[in-house]
Coordinates of C-alpha atoms in Angstrom, one line a residue:
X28 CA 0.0 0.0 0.0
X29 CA 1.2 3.4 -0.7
X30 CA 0.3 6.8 -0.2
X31 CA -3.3 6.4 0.8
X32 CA -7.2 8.2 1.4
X33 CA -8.8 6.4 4.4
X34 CA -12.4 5.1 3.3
X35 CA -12.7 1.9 4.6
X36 CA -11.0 1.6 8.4
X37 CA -11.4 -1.6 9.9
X38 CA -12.2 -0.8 13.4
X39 CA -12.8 -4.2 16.1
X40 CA -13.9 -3.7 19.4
X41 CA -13.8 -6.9 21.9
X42 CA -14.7 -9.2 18.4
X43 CA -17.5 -6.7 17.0
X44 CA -16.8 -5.1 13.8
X45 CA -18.0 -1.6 14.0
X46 CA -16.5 0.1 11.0
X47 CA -19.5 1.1 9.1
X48 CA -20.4 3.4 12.3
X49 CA -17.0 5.0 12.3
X50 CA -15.7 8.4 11.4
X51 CA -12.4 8.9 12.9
X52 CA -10.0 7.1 14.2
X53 CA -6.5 8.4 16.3
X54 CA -4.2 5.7 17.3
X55 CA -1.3 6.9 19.5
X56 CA 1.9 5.0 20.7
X57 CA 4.4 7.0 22.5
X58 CA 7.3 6.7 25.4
X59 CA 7.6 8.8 27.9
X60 CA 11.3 10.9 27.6
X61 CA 13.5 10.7 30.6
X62 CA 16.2 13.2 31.1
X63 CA 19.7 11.2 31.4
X64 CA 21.6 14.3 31.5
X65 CA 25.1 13.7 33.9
X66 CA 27.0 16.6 35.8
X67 CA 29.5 17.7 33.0
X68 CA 27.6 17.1 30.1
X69 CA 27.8 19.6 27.1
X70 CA 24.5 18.7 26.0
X71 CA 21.2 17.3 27.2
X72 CA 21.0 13.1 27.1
X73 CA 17.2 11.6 26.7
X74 CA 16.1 7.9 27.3
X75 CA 13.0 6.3 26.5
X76 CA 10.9 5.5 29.2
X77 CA 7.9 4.0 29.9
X78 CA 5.2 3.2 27.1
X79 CA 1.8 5.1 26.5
X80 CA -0.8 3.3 24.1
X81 CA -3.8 4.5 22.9
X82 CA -6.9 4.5 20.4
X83 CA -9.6 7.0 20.3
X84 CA -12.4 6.4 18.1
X85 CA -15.8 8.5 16.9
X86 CA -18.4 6.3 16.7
X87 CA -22.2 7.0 15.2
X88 CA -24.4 6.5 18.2
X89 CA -26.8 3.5 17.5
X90 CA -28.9 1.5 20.0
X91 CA -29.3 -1.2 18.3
X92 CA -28.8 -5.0 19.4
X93 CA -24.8 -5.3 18.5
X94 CA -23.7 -1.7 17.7
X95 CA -22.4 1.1 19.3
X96 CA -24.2 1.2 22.5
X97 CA -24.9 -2.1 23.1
X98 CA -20.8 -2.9 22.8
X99 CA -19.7 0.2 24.1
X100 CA -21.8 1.1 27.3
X101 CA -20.9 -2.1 29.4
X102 CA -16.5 -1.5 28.9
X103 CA -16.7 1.9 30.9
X104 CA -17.7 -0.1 33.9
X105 CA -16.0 -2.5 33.3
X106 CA -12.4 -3.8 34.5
X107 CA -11.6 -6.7 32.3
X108 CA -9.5 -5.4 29.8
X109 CA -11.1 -6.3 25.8
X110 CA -9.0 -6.1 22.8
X111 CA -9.3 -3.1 20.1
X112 CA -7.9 -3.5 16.5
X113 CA -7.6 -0.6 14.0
X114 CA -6.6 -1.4 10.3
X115 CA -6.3 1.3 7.3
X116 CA -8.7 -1.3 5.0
X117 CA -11.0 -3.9 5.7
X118 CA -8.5 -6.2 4.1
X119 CA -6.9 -9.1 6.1
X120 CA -4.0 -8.3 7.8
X121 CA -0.4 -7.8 5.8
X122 CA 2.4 -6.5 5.7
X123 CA 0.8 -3.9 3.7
X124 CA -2.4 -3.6 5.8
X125 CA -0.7 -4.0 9.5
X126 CA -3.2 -3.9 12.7
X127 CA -2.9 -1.2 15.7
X128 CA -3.7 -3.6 18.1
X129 CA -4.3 -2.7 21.5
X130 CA -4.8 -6.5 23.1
X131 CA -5.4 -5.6 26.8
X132 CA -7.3 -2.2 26.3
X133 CA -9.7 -0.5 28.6
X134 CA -12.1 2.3 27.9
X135 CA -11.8 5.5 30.0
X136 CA -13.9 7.4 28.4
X137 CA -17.5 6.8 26.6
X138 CA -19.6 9.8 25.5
X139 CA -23.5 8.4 25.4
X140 CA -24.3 11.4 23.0
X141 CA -22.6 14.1 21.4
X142 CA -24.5 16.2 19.4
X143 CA -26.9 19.4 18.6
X144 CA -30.2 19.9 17.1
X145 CA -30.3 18.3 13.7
X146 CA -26.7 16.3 13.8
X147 CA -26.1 12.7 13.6
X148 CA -25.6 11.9 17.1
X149 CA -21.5 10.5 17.4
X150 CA -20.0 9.1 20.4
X151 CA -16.3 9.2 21.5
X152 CA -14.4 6.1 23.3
X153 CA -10.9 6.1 24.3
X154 CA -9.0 3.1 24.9
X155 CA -6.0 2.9 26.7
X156 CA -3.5 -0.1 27.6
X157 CA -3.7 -1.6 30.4
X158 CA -1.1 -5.0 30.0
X159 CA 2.8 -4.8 29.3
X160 CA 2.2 -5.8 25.8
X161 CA 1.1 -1.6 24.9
X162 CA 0.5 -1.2 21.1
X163 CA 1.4 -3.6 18.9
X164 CA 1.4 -3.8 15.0
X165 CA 0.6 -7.9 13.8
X166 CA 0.4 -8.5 9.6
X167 CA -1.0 -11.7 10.2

């Protein structure tokens, strides 16, 4: 895959495929940068630290049996961590089409609704890890 237009995200929340109620998607992976600086130094010394995973994605609000709310509303009281996949097609995964795959994610956050007069109602869920494994990226 080249340079690409997202159109068809695969987005996989604890096994249900809820891309066709999608409409933006931000996955994050970042380290924390520790200042390793010693007395003498001529310039400033960074290490990686610890790891920060996340996913946040804007869902279409839909009470239906199986869709957003339904798979959504029982993970933000919940404690048991569920795993979230994001993938720039539908296609299987590849080397061309790798997974951001959050195996051990929970959900901090869960917006019921999120809209004005006249707007397709959208909710917001944000995923965070929650195991040693953080973000990984499998092509297979």
């Amino acid at each position: 895959m080249s340079i690409f237009t997202l159109v068809d995200a695969m987005i996989i929340i604890n096994g249900v495929t809820l891309s066709d109620h999608g409409n933006q998607v931000t996955v994050t992976d970042s380290r924390e940068e520790k200042d390793a600086t010693a007395f003498g130094a001529t310039s400033k010394a960074s290490l990686k630290g610890l790891g920060e995973a996340s996913i946040d994605i804007t869902l279409f609000q839909d009470f239906a049996a199986g869709k957003t709310h339904a798979t959504l509303s029982p993970l933000i009281s919940s404690a048991t961590p569920v795993a979230v996949e994001v993938r720039p097609t539908s296609a299987a995964r590849s080397a061309t089409n790798p997974a951001a795959l959050l195996a051990t994610a929970q959900m901090f956050n869960y917006k019921f609704l999120d809209a004005s007069i006249g707007d397709v109602p959208a909710t917001t869920a944000t995923f965070k890890n929650s195991g040693n494994a953080g973000m990984t990226y499998p092509t297979a």
